[in-house]
Amino acid sequence: MTNLFTSLRTVAANIIAIYRRELQSYFVSPLAYLVAGIFWLLAGFFFVAILLGPEGLIQQAAVNEQQAQQLGIPMPPVDVAYRFLQLYLGVLSSLALFILPILSMGLYAEERKRRTLELLATSPVTNWAVAVGKLLAVVTFFVTLILPLMVYQAIALSASNPPMSPAVMLSGHLGLILLAAAILSLGMFISSLTESTILAAIFTFALVLFLWVIDLIAKSAGGWLGDALAHLSLLKHYNNLVQGVIDSSSLLVFASFIFLGIFLTAQSIDALRFQRS
Amino acid sequence: MKKLPAFKYLKYLIWLGPMLMIAGVSAGVVSGGWTAVPIALILVGLALIGVGLIVMGRVDMGGQPGAWNQRSLETGANALVTTLAVLAILGLINFLGAKYVWRVDLTENQQFTLSPQTQNVVRNLQEPVKVWVFDKQQNPQDRALLENYRRAGNKFSFEYVDPQAELGLAKQFEAKNFGDVVLELQPNNKRKQFVQTVSDRDRLSEAKLTNGLEQILSDRRANVYFLQGHGERPLEAGQPGAMSQAVKLLGEKNLVAKPLTLAASKEFPQDAAAVVIAGPQKPLLDGEVQALKNYLQRGGHLLLMVDPTNTDPKLDTLLKDWGITLDKRVAIDGSGGGKLINLGPADAIVTRYGDHPITKELQGNLSFFSLARPVQSTSVKDVKETPLLFTSDNSWAESNLQTQPLEFNPPADLQGPLVLGIALEKQTAPKSRLVVIGNSTFATDGLFDQVVNGDVFLNSVRWLEQPEQSTLSIRPKDTKNRRINLTAQQANLSSLLALILLPLLGFGTAAYVWWRRR
């Protein structure tokens, strides 16, 4: 019992050590800040365009209201706050599609290139702990990218009338983070397969795009195969959370993708360790 | 083990992967169906990418591909088996997870949750029911609703069918338009039930689908009696002013229209779900009125449609109990809004409806009533009355049709909006129901199928004949009407934050870190 406890403690300590090392590397890397800057700029631009701009939702609702008043017909109800969340989280997920492969590409490929992976692979730290630590670090980085966006969204949504409960906004962002964790986990595995960061990014992007549109393929496939394929679709499960529905099967799919990525990474590094010894 | 010279070229395999995948996707898109060939191409492509990456990784590692000794082969095989096992377990877990779902709907009006009535109906299905949607596109919103139904009960299924590709099916289910939704009671196509036609304007509605489900499940055939013998509207087609279209549509809803001559038979039919009196021209006999009064007192259901006539139909004693008076004047529409669709001033136009199950789904739609008389009511104890049909503000009840042009002359005329129809319900048992409409032409052949005239009639009969109004009361889930009213300060602050401060923070730190590293 004590043995199990101590080994668990070592694993936890290892994960934390890897996590801190990785996280530190983000904060000293100009590339990470550059990615953050680009992401924030694009996200900010879309925020203004969707909500505040001349074609934005607030303006649109006002124009429609005026037209309805002139024609003397009642205007169909519009939930501007909810529509905004749907549209904006949709845009954020598309942006993430491009950003995430860049974040995951260097996780292992960089170490392979710098020949530091052998150190890791042959160190007493288990491959699992390394993979989990790395994934946690990169997910943390992504969360720091998202949190500031929530600040200005909250400012906007706090002005909604009648007031809106933050539940849908929170579940949508939870969806975004789960989606990111799933993609980063798979990206980490791909990164562990190759020395070239560019190649890792391209293949991660291809894989994620494939999982994104698998819904479309599934629809025309039909039958049980169609249902099974559609269930793999990241977009479908993400949309559930964005719409404000917490569905246990969606959470399970995200968890499965995250676990699969970590497992495959550990396997791939394991193979490497044997090969080298 | 011997070094394989071909091995180092193996890594180029990887490029074959994307090519196969693209070929598979194009094959699938072009042929329009995801048969075995395109799917196999995609899967093989994926596998090749995987193999290629692994091989490449090994080659990259040491530059010496010959590291394939016995031991690494063994571990490779081990890894493969473990991986397959993990994939199988994950697949199984997710399969079960998709079957037993736990859902929380965080939206304020429970937008993505079925009403309790619907859940009840779907859970208690005894025989499989399938929904066929004859449409090329699969609207995500409709699909989500159908998936919700499927989650609610395991006897429910749905399928999207392209009516142009599957002509036989479309013909079998009599689907004529894109977006037709048809219910089928399985097995073997026992019964069919048309639900609605979905379009961009008119999405699949829970109320309609659940109503359809209830109808297809019920074996009940109810009799609706049409009183005859006083110049009422005939039921058979061919005669002027007949109601054959209405009778046919009632038949589709399991309602059998039968003629009723009270004078000839002593007994009032016991199996009457509702009685309709459509446009009597001559007065009813006292005995007949008494029989109808008795019928209502026993908990009967009566639809009364009375046109303005020269002779009084003598229904006053019956209507007095309910607090209803039939106005002798004729409703005139002075707005001129009917000119566009060839309607004159004597065709009263209705676009406003009362809040009642009969007219709930008609709100904003147009119906018209040629030569209609207003219906007036005074409240009576234990009777709940709901006005159903309102004419426009520019209408009035004309007392003298002979003087031309028609003008509103108070006090002989009555200023609109007028009420042309009222639904009444006794609040004490037996709960009899009465619908009074000051017109019967709207339900005759030729006018019945125009705009929503038919729905006014059909919904009235259905409300009358169905004592239990469980599913008719499903309210459509209205979107909340919500705006974002940002003050100038809030707008400025959030745009400043979004467009300038945050990006600047990112780029600024990047430049600073880069400069320090140099």
PDB file of C-alpha atoms in Angstrom, chain A residues 73-221:
ATOM      1  CA  ILE A  73     -45.868  43.711 -38.226  1.00  0.00           C
ATOM      2  CA  PRO A  74     -44.517  42.141 -35.083  1.00  0.00           C
ATOM      3  CA  MET A  75     -40.853  41.193 -35.308  1.00  0.00           C
ATOM      4  CA  PRO A  76     -39.991  37.557 -34.706  1.00  0.00           C
ATOM      5  CA  PRO A  77     -38.041  37.198 -31.445  1.00  0.00           C
ATOM      6  CA  VAL A  78     -34.245  37.251 -31.719  1.00  0.00           C
ATOM      7  CA  ASP A  79     -31.874  36.210 -28.983  1.00  0.00           C
ATOM      8  CA  VAL A  80     -28.880  38.349 -29.922  1.00  0.00           C
ATOM      9  CA  ALA A  81     -26.749  37.169 -26.997  1.00  0.00           C
ATOM     10  CA  TYR A  82     -27.274  33.496 -27.798  1.00  0.00           C
ATOM     11  CA  ARG A  83     -26.755  34.019 -31.541  1.00  0.00           C
ATOM     12  CA  PHE A  84     -23.527  35.874 -30.783  1.00  0.00           C
ATOM     13  CA  LEU A  85     -22.196  33.014 -28.657  1.00  0.00           C
ATOM     14  CA  GLN A  86     -23.041  30.486 -31.380  1.00  0.00           C
ATOM     15  CA  LEU A  87     -21.355  32.480 -34.125  1.00  0.00           C
ATOM     16  CA  TYR A  88     -18.334  33.544 -32.100  1.00  0.00           C
ATOM     17  CA  LEU A  89     -17.573  30.110 -30.698  1.00  0.00           C
ATOM     18  CA  GLY A  90     -17.917  28.755 -34.223  1.00  0.00           C
ATOM     19  CA  VAL A  91     -15.286  31.210 -35.411  1.00  0.00           C
ATOM     20  CA  LEU A  92     -13.018  30.462 -32.451  1.00  0.00           C
ATOM     21  CA  SER A  93     -13.126  26.748 -33.207  1.00  0.00           C
ATOM     22  CA  SER A  94     -12.113  27.404 -36.820  1.00  0.00           C
ATOM     23  CA  LEU A  95      -9.247  29.599 -35.632  1.00  0.00           C
ATOM     24  CA  ALA A  96      -8.220  26.886 -33.193  1.00  0.00           C
ATOM     25  CA  LEU A  97      -8.126  24.464 -36.095  1.00  0.00           C
ATOM     26  CA  PHE A  98      -5.190  26.428 -37.496  1.00  0.00           C
ATOM     27  CA  ILE A  99      -3.510  27.343 -34.221  1.00  0.00           C
ATOM     28  CA  LEU A 100      -3.580  23.955 -32.512  1.00  0.00           C
ATOM     29  CA  PRO A 101      -1.363  22.027 -34.973  1.00  0.00           C
ATOM     30  CA  ILE A 102       1.217  24.797 -34.554  1.00  0.00           C
ATOM     31  CA  LEU A 103       1.102  24.376 -30.798  1.00  0.00           C
ATOM     32  CA  SER A 104       1.349  20.589 -30.894  1.00  0.00           C
ATOM     33  CA  MET A 105       3.890  20.242 -33.684  1.00  0.00           C
ATOM     34  CA  GLY A 106       6.935  20.885 -31.531  1.00  0.00           C
ATOM     35  CA  LEU A 107       5.922  18.790 -28.537  1.00  0.00           C
ATOM     36  CA  TYR A 108       8.111  15.810 -29.463  1.00  0.00           C
ATOM     37  CA  ALA A 109       9.441  16.601 -32.907  1.00  0.00           C
ATOM     38  CA  GLU A 110      11.511  19.429 -31.483  1.00  0.00           C
ATOM     39  CA  GLU A 111      13.038  17.118 -28.888  1.00  0.00           C
ATOM     40  CA  ARG A 112      13.784  14.533 -31.521  1.00  0.00           C
ATOM     41  CA  LYS A 113      15.527  17.118 -33.587  1.00  0.00           C
ATOM     42  CA  ARG A 114      17.558  18.389 -30.678  1.00  0.00           C
ATOM     43  CA  ARG A 115      18.338  14.826 -29.659  1.00  0.00           C
ATOM     44  CA  THR A 116      16.981  15.427 -26.183  1.00  0.00           C
ATOM     45  CA  LEU A 117      14.278  12.832 -26.622  1.00  0.00           C
ATOM     46  CA  GLU A 118      16.723  10.000 -25.964  1.00  0.00           C
ATOM     47  CA  LEU A 119      17.368  11.512 -22.570  1.00  0.00           C
ATOM     48  CA  LEU A 120      13.665  11.556 -21.861  1.00  0.00           C
ATOM     49  CA  ALA A 121      13.003   8.145 -23.343  1.00  0.00           C
ATOM     50  CA  THR A 122      15.699   6.480 -21.314  1.00  0.00           C
ATOM     51  CA  SER A 123      15.131   8.446 -18.130  1.00  0.00           C
ATOM     52  CA  PRO A 124      13.333   6.771 -15.236  1.00  0.00           C
ATOM     53  CA  VAL A 125      10.324   8.965 -15.863  1.00  0.00           C
ATOM     54  CA  THR A 126       7.663   6.897 -17.577  1.00  0.00           C
ATOM     55  CA  ASN A 127       6.586   7.830 -21.065  1.00  0.00           C
ATOM     56  CA  TRP A 128       3.081   8.241 -19.762  1.00  0.00           C
ATOM     57  CA  ALA A 129       4.127  10.874 -17.272  1.00  0.00           C
ATOM     58  CA  VAL A 130       6.047  12.744 -19.956  1.00  0.00           C
ATOM     59  CA  ALA A 131       3.099  12.678 -22.349  1.00  0.00           C
ATOM     60  CA  VAL A 132       0.603  13.759 -19.697  1.00  0.00           C
ATOM     61  CA  GLY A 133       2.882  16.546 -18.472  1.00  0.00           C
ATOM     62  CA  LYS A 134       3.454  17.852 -21.975  1.00  0.00           C
ATOM     63  CA  LEU A 135      -0.228  17.725 -22.837  1.00  0.00           C
ATOM     64  CA  LEU A 136      -1.209  19.481 -19.619  1.00  0.00           C
ATOM     65  CA  ALA A 137       1.306  22.214 -20.329  1.00  0.00           C
ATOM     66  CA  VAL A 138       0.138  22.858 -23.877  1.00  0.00           C
ATOM     67  CA  VAL A 139      -3.530  22.774 -22.829  1.00  0.00           C
ATOM     68  CA  THR A 140      -2.700  25.285 -20.092  1.00  0.00           C
ATOM     69  CA  PHE A 141      -1.119  27.486 -22.713  1.00  0.00           C
ATOM     70  CA  PHE A 142      -4.251  27.264 -24.847  1.00  0.00           C
ATOM     71  CA  VAL A 143      -6.421  28.114 -21.856  1.00  0.00           C
ATOM     72  CA  THR A 144      -4.343  31.255 -21.276  1.00  0.00           C
ATOM     73  CA  LEU A 145      -5.065  32.134 -24.894  1.00  0.00           C
ATOM     74  CA  ILE A 146      -8.814  31.739 -24.327  1.00  0.00           C
ATOM     75  CA  LEU A 147      -9.255  33.349 -20.908  1.00  0.00           C
ATOM     76  CA  PRO A 148      -8.662  36.961 -22.012  1.00  0.00           C
ATOM     77  CA  LEU A 149     -11.251  36.487 -24.773  1.00  0.00           C
ATOM     78  CA  MET A 150     -13.772  35.542 -22.128  1.00  0.00           C
ATOM     79  CA  VAL A 151     -13.220  38.876 -20.434  1.00  0.00           C
ATOM     80  CA  TYR A 152     -14.507  40.948 -23.333  1.00  0.00           C
ATOM     81  CA  GLN A 153     -17.244  38.434 -24.094  1.00  0.00           C
ATOM     82  CA  ALA A 154     -18.392  38.764 -20.506  1.00  0.00           C
ATOM     83  CA  ILE A 155     -18.416  42.563 -20.811  1.00  0.00           C
ATOM     84  CA  ALA A 156     -20.635  42.295 -23.879  1.00  0.00           C
ATOM     85  CA  LEU A 157     -22.957  39.638 -22.487  1.00  0.00           C
ATOM     86  CA  SER A 158     -23.359  41.458 -19.181  1.00  0.00           C
ATOM     87  CA  ALA A 159     -25.158  44.157 -21.161  1.00  0.00           C
ATOM     88  CA  SER A 160     -27.769  41.767 -22.502  1.00  0.00           C
ATOM     89  CA  ASN A 161     -31.360  42.552 -21.758  1.00  0.00           C
ATOM     90  CA  PRO A 162     -33.053  40.511 -20.293  1.00  0.00           C
ATOM     91  CA  PRO A 163     -29.902  39.293 -18.552  1.00  0.00           C
ATOM     92  CA  MET A 164     -28.419  35.993 -19.621  1.00  0.00           C
ATOM     93  CA  SER A 165     -27.122  33.347 -17.288  1.00  0.00           C
ATOM     94  CA  PRO A 166     -23.464  32.543 -17.953  1.00  0.00           C
ATOM     95  CA  ALA A 167     -24.173  28.788 -18.186  1.00  0.00           C
ATOM     96  CA  VAL A 168     -24.218  28.574 -21.986  1.00  0.00           C
ATOM     97  CA  MET A 169     -21.103  30.734 -22.334  1.00  0.00           C
ATOM     98  CA  LEU A 170     -19.225  28.561 -19.839  1.00  0.00           C
ATOM     99  CA  SER A 171     -20.306  25.275 -21.407  1.00  0.00           C
ATOM    100  CA  GLY A 172     -19.325  26.605 -24.832  1.00  0.00           C
ATOM    101  CA  HIS A 173     -15.842  27.496 -23.632  1.00  0.00           C
ATOM    102  CA  LEU A 174     -15.546  24.188 -21.836  1.00  0.00           C
ATOM    103  CA  GLY A 175     -16.319  22.632 -25.210  1.00  0.00           C
ATOM    104  CA  LEU A 176     -13.615  24.725 -26.852  1.00  0.00           C
ATOM    105  CA  ILE A 177     -11.033  23.620 -24.296  1.00  0.00           C
ATOM    106  CA  LEU A 178     -12.044  19.950 -24.536  1.00  0.00           C
ATOM    107  CA  LEU A 179     -11.901  20.170 -28.321  1.00  0.00           C
ATOM    108  CA  ALA A 180      -8.451  21.723 -28.085  1.00  0.00           C
ATOM    109  CA  ALA A 181      -7.241  19.077 -25.639  1.00  0.00           C
ATOM    110  CA  ALA A 182      -8.426  16.302 -27.980  1.00  0.00           C
ATOM    111  CA  ILE A 183      -6.730  17.856 -31.000  1.00  0.00           C
ATOM    112  CA  LEU A 184      -3.536  18.619 -29.078  1.00  0.00           C
ATOM    113  CA  SER A 185      -3.394  15.067 -27.770  1.00  0.00           C
ATOM    114  CA  LEU A 186      -3.642  13.585 -31.262  1.00  0.00           C
ATOM    115  CA  GLY A 187      -1.213  16.220 -32.519  1.00  0.00           C
ATOM    116  CA  MET A 188       1.232  15.226 -29.805  1.00  0.00           C
ATOM    117  CA  PHE A 189       1.161  11.644 -31.064  1.00  0.00           C
ATOM    118  CA  ILE A 190       1.828  12.738 -34.622  1.00  0.00           C
ATOM    119  CA  SER A 191       4.614  14.950 -33.370  1.00  0.00           C
ATOM    120  CA  SER A 192       6.184  11.940 -31.655  1.00  0.00           C
ATOM    121  CA  LEU A 193       6.407  10.146 -34.989  1.00  0.00           C
ATOM    122  CA  THR A 194       8.554  12.553 -36.879  1.00  0.00           C
ATOM    123  CA  GLU A 195      11.530  14.810 -36.547  1.00  0.00           C
ATOM    124  CA  SER A 196      10.087  17.480 -38.787  1.00  0.00           C
ATOM    125  CA  THR A 197       7.838  19.975 -37.018  1.00  0.00           C
ATOM    126  CA  ILE A 198       6.370  21.166 -40.309  1.00  0.00           C
ATOM    127  CA  LEU A 199       5.395  17.649 -41.275  1.00  0.00           C
ATOM    128  CA  ALA A 200       3.845  17.107 -37.845  1.00  0.00           C
ATOM    129  CA  ALA A 201       1.800  20.294 -38.199  1.00  0.00           C
ATOM    130  CA  ILE A 202       0.598  19.416 -41.692  1.00  0.00           C
ATOM    131  CA  PHE A 203      -0.461  15.913 -40.768  1.00  0.00           C
ATOM    132  CA  THR A 204      -2.147  17.068 -37.594  1.00  0.00           C
ATOM    133  CA  PHE A 205      -4.052  19.626 -39.600  1.00  0.00           C
ATOM    134  CA  ALA A 206      -5.059  16.970 -42.130  1.00  0.00           C
ATOM    135  CA  LEU A 207      -6.192  14.584 -39.406  1.00  0.00           C
ATOM    136  CA  VAL A 208      -8.175  17.247 -37.578  1.00  0.00           C
ATOM    137  CA  LEU A 209      -9.788  18.407 -40.801  1.00  0.00           C
ATOM    138  CA  PHE A 210     -10.733  14.819 -41.510  1.00  0.00           C
ATOM    139  CA  LEU A 211     -12.323  14.416 -38.069  1.00  0.00           C
ATOM    140  CA  TRP A 212     -14.037  17.755 -38.610  1.00  0.00           C
ATOM    141  CA  VAL A 213     -15.821  16.819 -41.811  1.00  0.00           C
ATOM    142  CA  ILE A 214     -16.352  13.140 -41.052  1.00  0.00           C
ATOM    143  CA  ASP A 215     -19.894  14.203 -40.249  1.00  0.00           C
ATOM    144  CA  LEU A 216     -20.540  14.964 -43.917  1.00  0.00           C
ATOM    145  CA  ILE A 217     -19.160  11.662 -45.090  1.00  0.00           C
ATOM    146  CA  ALA A 218     -21.136   9.841 -42.423  1.00  0.00           C
ATOM    147  CA  LYS A 219     -24.404  11.481 -43.441  1.00  0.00           C
ATOM    148  CA  SER A 220     -24.215  10.069 -46.936  1.00  0.00           C
ATOM    149  CA  ALA A 221     -22.883   6.720 -45.773  1.00  0.00           C
TER     150      ALA A 221
END
